[in-house]
Short mmCIF file of C-alpha atoms in Angstrom, two decimals:
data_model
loop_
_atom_site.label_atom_id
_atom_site.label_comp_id
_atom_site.label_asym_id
_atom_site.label_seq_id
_atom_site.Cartn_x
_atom_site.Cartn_y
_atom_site.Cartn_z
CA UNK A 1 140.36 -44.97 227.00
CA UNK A 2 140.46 -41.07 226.47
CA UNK A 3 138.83 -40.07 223.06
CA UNK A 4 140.17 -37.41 220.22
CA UNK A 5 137.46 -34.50 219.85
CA UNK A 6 136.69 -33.82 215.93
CA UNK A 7 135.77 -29.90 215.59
CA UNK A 8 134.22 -28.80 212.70
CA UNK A 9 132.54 -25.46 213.23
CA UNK A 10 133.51 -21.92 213.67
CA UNK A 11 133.47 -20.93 217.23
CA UNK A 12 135.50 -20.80 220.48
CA UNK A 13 137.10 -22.70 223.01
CA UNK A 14 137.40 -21.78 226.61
CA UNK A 15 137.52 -23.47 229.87
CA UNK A 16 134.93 -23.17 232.41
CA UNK A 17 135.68 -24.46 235.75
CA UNK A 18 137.24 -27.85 235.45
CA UNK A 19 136.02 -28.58 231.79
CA UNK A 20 136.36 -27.27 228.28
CA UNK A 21 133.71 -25.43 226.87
CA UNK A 22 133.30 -25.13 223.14
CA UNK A 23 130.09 -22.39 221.45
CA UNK A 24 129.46 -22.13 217.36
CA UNK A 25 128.77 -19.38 215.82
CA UNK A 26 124.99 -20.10 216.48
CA UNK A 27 125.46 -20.01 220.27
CA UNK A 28 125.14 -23.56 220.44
CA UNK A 29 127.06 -24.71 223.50
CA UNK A 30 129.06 -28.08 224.45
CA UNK A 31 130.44 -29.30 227.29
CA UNK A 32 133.74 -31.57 227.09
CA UNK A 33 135.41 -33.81 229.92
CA UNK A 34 138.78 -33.70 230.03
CA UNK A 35 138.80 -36.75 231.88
CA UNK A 36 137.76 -38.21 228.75
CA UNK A 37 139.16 -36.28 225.90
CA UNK A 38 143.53 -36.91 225.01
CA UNK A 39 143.43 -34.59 222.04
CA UNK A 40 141.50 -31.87 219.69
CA UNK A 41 141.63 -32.07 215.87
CA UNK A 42 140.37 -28.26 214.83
CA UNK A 43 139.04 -27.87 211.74
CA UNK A 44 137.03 -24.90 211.85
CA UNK A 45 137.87 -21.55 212.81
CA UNK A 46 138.00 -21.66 216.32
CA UNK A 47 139.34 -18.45 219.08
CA UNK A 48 141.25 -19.60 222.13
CA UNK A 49 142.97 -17.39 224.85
CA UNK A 50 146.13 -18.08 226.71
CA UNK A 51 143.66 -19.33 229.85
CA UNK A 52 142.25 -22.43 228.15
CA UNK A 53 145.98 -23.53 226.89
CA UNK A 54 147.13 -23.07 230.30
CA UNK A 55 144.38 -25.61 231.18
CA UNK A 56 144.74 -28.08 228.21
CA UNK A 57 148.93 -28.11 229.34
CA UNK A 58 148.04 -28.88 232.22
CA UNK A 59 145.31 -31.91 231.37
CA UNK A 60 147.65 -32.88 228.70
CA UNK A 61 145.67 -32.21 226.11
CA UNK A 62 147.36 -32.12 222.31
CA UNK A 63 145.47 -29.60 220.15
CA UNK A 64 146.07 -30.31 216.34
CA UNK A 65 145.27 -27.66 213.72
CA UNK A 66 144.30 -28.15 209.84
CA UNK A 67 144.07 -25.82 207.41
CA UNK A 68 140.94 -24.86 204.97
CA UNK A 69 141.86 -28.08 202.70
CA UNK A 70 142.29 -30.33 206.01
CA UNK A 71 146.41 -30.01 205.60
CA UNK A 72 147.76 -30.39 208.71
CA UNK A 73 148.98 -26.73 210.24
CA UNK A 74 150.43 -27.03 213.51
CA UNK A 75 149.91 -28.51 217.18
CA UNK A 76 150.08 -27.20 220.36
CA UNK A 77 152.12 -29.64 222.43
CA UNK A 78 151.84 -29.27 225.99
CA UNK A 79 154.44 -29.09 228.72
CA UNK A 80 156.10 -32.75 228.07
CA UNK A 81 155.70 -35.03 230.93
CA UNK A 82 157.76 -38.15 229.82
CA UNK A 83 160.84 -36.25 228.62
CA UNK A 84 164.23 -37.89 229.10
CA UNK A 85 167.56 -36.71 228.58
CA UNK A 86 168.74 -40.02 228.05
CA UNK A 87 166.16 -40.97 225.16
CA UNK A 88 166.70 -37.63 223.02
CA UNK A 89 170.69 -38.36 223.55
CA UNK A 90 170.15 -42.03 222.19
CA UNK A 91 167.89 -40.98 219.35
CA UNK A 92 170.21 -37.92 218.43
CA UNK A 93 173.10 -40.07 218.28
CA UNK A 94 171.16 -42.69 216.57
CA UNK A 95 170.27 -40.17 213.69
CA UNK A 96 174.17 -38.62 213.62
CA UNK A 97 175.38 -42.23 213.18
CA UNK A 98 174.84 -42.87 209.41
CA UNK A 99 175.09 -46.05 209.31
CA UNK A 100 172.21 -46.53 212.25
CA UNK A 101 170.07 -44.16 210.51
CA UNK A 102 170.19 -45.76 207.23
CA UNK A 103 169.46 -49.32 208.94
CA UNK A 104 166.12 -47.62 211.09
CA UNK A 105 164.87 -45.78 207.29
CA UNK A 106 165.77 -49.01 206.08
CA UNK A 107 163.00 -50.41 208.47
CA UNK A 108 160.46 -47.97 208.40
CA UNK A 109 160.16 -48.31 204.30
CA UNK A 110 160.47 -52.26 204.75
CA UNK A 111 157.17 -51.75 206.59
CA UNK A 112 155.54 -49.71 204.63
CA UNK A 113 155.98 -51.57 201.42
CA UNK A 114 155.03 -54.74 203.33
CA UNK A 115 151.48 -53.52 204.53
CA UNK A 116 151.17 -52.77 201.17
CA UNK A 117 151.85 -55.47 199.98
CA UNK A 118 149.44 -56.71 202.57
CA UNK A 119 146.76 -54.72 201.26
CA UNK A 120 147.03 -55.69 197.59
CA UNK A 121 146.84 -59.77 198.57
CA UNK A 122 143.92 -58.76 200.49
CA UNK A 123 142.15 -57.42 197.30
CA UNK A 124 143.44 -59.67 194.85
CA UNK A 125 142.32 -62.32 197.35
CA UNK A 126 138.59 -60.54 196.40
CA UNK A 127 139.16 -61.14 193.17
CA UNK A 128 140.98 -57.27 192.47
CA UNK A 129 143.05 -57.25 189.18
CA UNK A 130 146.40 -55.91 191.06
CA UNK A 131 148.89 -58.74 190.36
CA UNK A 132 150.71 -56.61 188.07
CA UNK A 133 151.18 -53.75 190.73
CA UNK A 134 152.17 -56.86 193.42
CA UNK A 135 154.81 -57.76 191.07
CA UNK A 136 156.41 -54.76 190.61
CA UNK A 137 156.44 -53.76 194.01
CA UNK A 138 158.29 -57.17 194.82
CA UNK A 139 160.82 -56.01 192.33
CA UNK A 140 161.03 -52.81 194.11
CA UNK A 141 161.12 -53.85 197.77
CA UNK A 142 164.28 -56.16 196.96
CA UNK A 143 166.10 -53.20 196.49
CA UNK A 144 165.53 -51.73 199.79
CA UNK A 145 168.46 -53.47 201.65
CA UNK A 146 171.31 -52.18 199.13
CA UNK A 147 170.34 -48.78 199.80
CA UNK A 148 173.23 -46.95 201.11
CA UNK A 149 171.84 -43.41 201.11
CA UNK A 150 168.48 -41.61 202.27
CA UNK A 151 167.39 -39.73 198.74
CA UNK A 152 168.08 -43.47 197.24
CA UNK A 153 165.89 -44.79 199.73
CA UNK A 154 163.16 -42.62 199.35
CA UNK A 155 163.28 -42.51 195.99
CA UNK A 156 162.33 -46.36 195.98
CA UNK A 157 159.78 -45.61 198.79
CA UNK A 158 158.04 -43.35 195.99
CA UNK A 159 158.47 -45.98 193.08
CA UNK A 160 156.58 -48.27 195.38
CA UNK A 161 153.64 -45.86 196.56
CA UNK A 162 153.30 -44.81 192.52
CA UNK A 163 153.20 -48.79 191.54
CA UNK A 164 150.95 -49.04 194.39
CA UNK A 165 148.53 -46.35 193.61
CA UNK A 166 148.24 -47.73 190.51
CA UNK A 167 146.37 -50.30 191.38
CA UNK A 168 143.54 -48.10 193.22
CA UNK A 169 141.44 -48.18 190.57
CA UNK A 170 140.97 -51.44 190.19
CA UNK A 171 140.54 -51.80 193.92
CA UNK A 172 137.16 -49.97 194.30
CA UNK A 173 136.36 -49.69 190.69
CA UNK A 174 134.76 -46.63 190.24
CA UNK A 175 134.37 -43.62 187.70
CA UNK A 176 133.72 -41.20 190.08
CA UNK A 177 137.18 -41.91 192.35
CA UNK A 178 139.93 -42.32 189.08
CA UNK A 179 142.77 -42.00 190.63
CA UNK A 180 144.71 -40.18 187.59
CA UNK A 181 148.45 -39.71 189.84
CA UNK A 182 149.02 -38.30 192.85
CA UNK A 183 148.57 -34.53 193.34
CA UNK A 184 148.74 -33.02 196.51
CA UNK A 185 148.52 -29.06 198.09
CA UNK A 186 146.12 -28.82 196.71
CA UNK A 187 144.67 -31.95 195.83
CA UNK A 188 143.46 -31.98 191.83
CA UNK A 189 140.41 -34.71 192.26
CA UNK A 190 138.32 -37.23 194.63
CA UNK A 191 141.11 -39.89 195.80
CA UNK A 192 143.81 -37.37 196.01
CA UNK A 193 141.59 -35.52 198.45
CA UNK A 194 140.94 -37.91 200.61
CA UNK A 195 144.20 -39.43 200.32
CA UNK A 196 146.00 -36.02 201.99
CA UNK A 197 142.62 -35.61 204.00
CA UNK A 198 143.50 -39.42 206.06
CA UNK A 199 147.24 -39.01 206.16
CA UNK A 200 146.94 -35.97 207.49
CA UNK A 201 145.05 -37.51 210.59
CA UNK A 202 147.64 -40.39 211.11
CA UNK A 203 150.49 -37.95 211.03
CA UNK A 204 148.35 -36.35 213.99
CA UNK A 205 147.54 -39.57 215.56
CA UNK A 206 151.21 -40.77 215.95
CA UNK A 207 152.40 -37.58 216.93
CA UNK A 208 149.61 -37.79 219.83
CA UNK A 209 150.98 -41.36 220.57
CA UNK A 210 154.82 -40.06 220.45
CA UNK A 211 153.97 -37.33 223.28
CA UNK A 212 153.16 -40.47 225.88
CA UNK A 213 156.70 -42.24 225.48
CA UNK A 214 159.93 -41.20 225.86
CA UNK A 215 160.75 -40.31 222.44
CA UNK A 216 161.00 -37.02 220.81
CA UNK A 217 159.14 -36.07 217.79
CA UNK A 218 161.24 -33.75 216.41
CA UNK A 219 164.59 -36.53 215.68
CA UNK A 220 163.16 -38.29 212.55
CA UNK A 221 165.48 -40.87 210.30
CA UNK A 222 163.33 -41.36 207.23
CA UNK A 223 162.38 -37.92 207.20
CA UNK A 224 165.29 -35.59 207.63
CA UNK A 225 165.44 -33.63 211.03
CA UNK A 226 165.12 -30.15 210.85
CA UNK A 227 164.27 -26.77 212.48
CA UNK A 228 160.81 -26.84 211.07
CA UNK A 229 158.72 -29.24 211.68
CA UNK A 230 158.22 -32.98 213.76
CA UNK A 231 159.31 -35.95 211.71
CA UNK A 232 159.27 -38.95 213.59
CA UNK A 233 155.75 -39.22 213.29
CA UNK A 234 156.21 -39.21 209.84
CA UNK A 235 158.48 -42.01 209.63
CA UNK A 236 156.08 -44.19 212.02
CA UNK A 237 153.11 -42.95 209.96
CA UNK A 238 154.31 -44.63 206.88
CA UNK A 239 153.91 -48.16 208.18
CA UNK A 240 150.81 -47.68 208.86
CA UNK A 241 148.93 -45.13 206.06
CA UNK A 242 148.12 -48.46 203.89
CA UNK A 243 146.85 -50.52 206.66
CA UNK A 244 144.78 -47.50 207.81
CA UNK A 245 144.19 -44.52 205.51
CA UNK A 246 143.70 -46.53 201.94
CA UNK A 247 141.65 -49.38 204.08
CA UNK A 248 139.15 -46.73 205.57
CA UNK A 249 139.51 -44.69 201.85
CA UNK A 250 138.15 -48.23 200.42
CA UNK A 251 135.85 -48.65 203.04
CA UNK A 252 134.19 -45.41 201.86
CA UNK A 253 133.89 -46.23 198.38
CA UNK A 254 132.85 -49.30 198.32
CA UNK A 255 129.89 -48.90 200.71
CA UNK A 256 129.10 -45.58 198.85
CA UNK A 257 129.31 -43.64 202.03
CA UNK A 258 131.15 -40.79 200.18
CA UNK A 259 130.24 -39.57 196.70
CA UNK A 260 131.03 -36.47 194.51
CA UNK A 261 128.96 -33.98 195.86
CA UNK A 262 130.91 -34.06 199.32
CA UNK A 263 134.05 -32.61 197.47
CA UNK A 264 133.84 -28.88 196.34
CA UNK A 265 136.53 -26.61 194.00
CA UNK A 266 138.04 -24.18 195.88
CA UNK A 267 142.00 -22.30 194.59
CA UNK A 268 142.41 -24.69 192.06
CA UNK A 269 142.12 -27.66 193.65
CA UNK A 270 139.18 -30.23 195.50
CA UNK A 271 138.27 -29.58 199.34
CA UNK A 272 136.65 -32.43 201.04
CA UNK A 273 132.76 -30.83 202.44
CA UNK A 274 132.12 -31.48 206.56
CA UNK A 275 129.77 -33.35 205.99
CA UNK A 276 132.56 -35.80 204.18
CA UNK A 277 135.37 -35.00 206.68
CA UNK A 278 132.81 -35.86 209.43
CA UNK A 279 132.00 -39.55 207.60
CA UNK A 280 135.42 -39.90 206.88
CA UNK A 281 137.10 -39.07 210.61
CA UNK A 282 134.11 -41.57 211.94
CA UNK A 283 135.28 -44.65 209.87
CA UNK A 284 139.08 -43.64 210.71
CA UNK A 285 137.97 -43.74 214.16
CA UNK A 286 136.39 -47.03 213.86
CA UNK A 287 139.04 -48.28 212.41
CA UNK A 288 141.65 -47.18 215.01
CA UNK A 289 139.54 -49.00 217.82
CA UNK A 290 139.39 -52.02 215.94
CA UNK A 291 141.33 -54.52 217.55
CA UNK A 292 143.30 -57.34 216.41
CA UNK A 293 145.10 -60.33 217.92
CA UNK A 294 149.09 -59.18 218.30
CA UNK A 295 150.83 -62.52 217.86
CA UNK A 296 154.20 -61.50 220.27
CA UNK A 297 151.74 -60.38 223.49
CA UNK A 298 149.24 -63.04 222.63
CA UNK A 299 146.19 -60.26 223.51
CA UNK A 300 143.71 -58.21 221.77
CA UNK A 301 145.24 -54.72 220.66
CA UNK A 302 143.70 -51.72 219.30
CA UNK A 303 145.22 -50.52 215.94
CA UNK A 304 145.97 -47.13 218.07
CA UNK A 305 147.54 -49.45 220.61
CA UNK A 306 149.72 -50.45 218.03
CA UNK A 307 151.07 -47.33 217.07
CA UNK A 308 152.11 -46.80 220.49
CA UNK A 309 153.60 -50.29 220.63
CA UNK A 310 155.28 -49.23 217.65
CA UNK A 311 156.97 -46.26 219.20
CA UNK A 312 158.02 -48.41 222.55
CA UNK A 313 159.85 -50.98 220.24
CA UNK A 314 161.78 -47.82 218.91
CA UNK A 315 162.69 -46.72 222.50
CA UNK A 316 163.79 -50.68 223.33
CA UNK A 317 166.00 -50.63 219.69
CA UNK A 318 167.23 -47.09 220.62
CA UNK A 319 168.54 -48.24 224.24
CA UNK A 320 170.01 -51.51 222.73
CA UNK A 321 167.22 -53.35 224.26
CA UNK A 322 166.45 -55.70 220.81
CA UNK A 323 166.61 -54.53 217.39
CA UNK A 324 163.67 -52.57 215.42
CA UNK A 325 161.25 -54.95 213.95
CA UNK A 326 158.49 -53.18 211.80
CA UNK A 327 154.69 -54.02 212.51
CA UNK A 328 153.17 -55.73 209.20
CA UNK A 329 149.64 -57.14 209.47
CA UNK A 330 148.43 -60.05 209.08
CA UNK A 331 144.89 -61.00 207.19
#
C-alpha cells in the first residue's frame, strides 16, 4: 500500500529523474519513491515549480497544504483519472433533489452520532463517568429522522458534538487538557488544538480516498455545495472524526505522549509544536492501518480501507445500486 509523506520543515520540493526530491533549509537531502508515496501533507514552508507538479499529476500524487496553525489551506488535485460523467450527473441530481439530499445528511449525521455514541460506551465500559452525556445524546439522535431541513439538521449535529464534548474531560481526566468549549481558528487551549489539528488530517485523508472513485468532491449534501471549497469529504469525515481523531486525541493523553510544552501561543490562540504534530500524525497513522474485521465482506480491513469502502457504498446508493448505510463500529 502507497504511504502519505508528513513534511515538516522549510525547504523545497523538486523532482529529479523519476523521483521526488525534497532539501531543508540545512541542505539536508531526501529521496522519495513515488512508487510508494499516494499523497504529501505540507506543513512547512516548502518552494515547488511548475516541473515537479507536472510530475506529481502525472504519478497521481495529491499534495495537501496547512497553514501555520495546521488548518487545512488547499490541495493540489491532479489531473482526475476516474472521472465520470455519469457519477457527477447522479450526485448533482442527488443534491438538487431535496428530498434525496435531506435523506443522505440524514445518514451521514446518523453515523456520526452513532460512533459517538460508540465511543462513550467504550469509556464508560472503563469505568468513564459519561452516562449523562450518553443520555442526552440518545435524546438528541431521536430527533434526527424528523428533520425536514439542512440548518435543522445541523443544528442537532452541533447539540450532539457539544453534549459529546462534554464528556472529554472525564474521558482522559486531566488538568492540563480541560476542555472548557470548543474554540476553533484559532484554537484558545490544549484539546481544541488538537481537536482542529486531527480533523484537519481526516478531511485530507477522505478527500485523498474520494480522488480514487468515481465521485466528485466538490457535490457535498451535509455540507452545502459551493464555489469555494470540496465538501463531500466533509460529510464522509464526520462519521468517522470520533472513531478516529478523539480515539488517537485519547490515545495521546492517556499514555502522556503529548503534554503542555508541545503547544505554544502564537495570534491569540495555541499552535501545536512539530515535535507534537509529528507524535500526533504517527498515532493517526497507526491508527488508520489498524485493521478490523468488516462483518458484510467477512475480511480484515484497514480503517483507511474503510473510508474508501465508505465512498463506494455512496457511488452504489447514488446509481440505485442499494441504499446508503453508514459505517458504525463495533467494540
Amino acid at each position: 500500500m502507497k504511504k502519505t509523506l508528513y513534511i515538516f520543515s522549510n525547504g523545497q520540493l523538486r523532482r529529479k529523474d523519476n523521483t521526488i526530491f525534497f532539501m531543508n533549509e540545512a541542505g539536508e537531502q531526501k529521496y522519495i519513491p513515488v512508487e510508494d508515496t499516494s499523497e504529501l501533507m505540507v506543513f512547512g514552508e516548502v518552494e515547488i515549480n511548475k516541473r515537479f507538479l507536472e510530475f506529481c499529476s502525472q504519478k497521481e500524487i495529491i499534495i495537501h497544504y496547512f497553514n501555520n496553525y495546521g488548518y487545512y489551506s488547499g490541495t493540489f488535485y491532479p489531473r482526475e483519472h476516474y472521472n465520470s460523467g455519469y457519477m457527477i450527473l447522479r450526485q448533482a441530481a442527488a443534491y438538487l433533489d431535496e428530498t434525496a439530499r435531506l435523506g443522505l445528511a440524514r445518514q451521514f449525521v446518523a453515523g456520526a452520532a452513532l460512533n459517538i455514541r460508540q465511543v462513550l460506551k467504550y469509556y464508560q465500559n472503563r469505568d468513564k463517568d459519561v452516562a449523562e452525556n450518553l443520555a442526552g445524546i440518545e435524546d438528541l439522535r431521536e430527533k434526527i429522522p424528523a428533520m425536514q431541513e439542512i440548518p435543522a439538521l445541523m443544528a442537532v449535529e452541533g447539540n450532539i458534538r457539544e453534549q459529546y464534548y462534554k464528556a472529554f474531560d472525564a474521558i482522559h481526566g486531566q488538568k492540563d487538557f480541560v476542555f472548557e468549549g470548543r474554540s476553533k481558528r484559532p484554537p484558545k487551549n490544549e484539546m481544541n488544538t488538537l481537536i482542529s489539528f486531527g480533523n484537519a488530517i481526516v478531511y485530507s485523508t477522505v478527500l485523498s480516498e474520494i480522488y480514487k472513485t468515481h465521485l466528485d468532491p466538490r457535490i457535498g449534501y451535509l455540507h452545502s455545495t459551493n464555489f469555494r471549497r470540496f465538501s463531500l469529504n466533509l460529510d464522509i469525515a464526520e462519521i468517522f472524526k470520533p472513531i478516529l481523531v478523539d480515539r488517537v486525541i485519547f490515545t495521546l493523553i492517556g499514555k502522556k505522549m503529548i503534554s503542555k510544552k508541545d503547544f505554544k501561543k502564537e495570534s491569540g490562540g495555541l499552535l501545536l509544536k512539530e515535535n507534537g504534530r509529528r507524535v500526533f500524525v504517527e498515532e493517526m497513522e497507526n491508527r488508520l492501518k489498524t485493521t478490523i474485521t468488516h462483518r458484510d465482506i467477512g475480511s480484515p480491513v484497514s480503517y483507511r480501507r474503510l473510508i474508501r469502502l465508505e465512498l463506494y457504498k455512496l457511488e452504489k446508493h447514488l446509481i440505485g445500486e442499494a441504499p446508503y448505510e453508514p459505517f458504525v463500529s463495533q467494540w
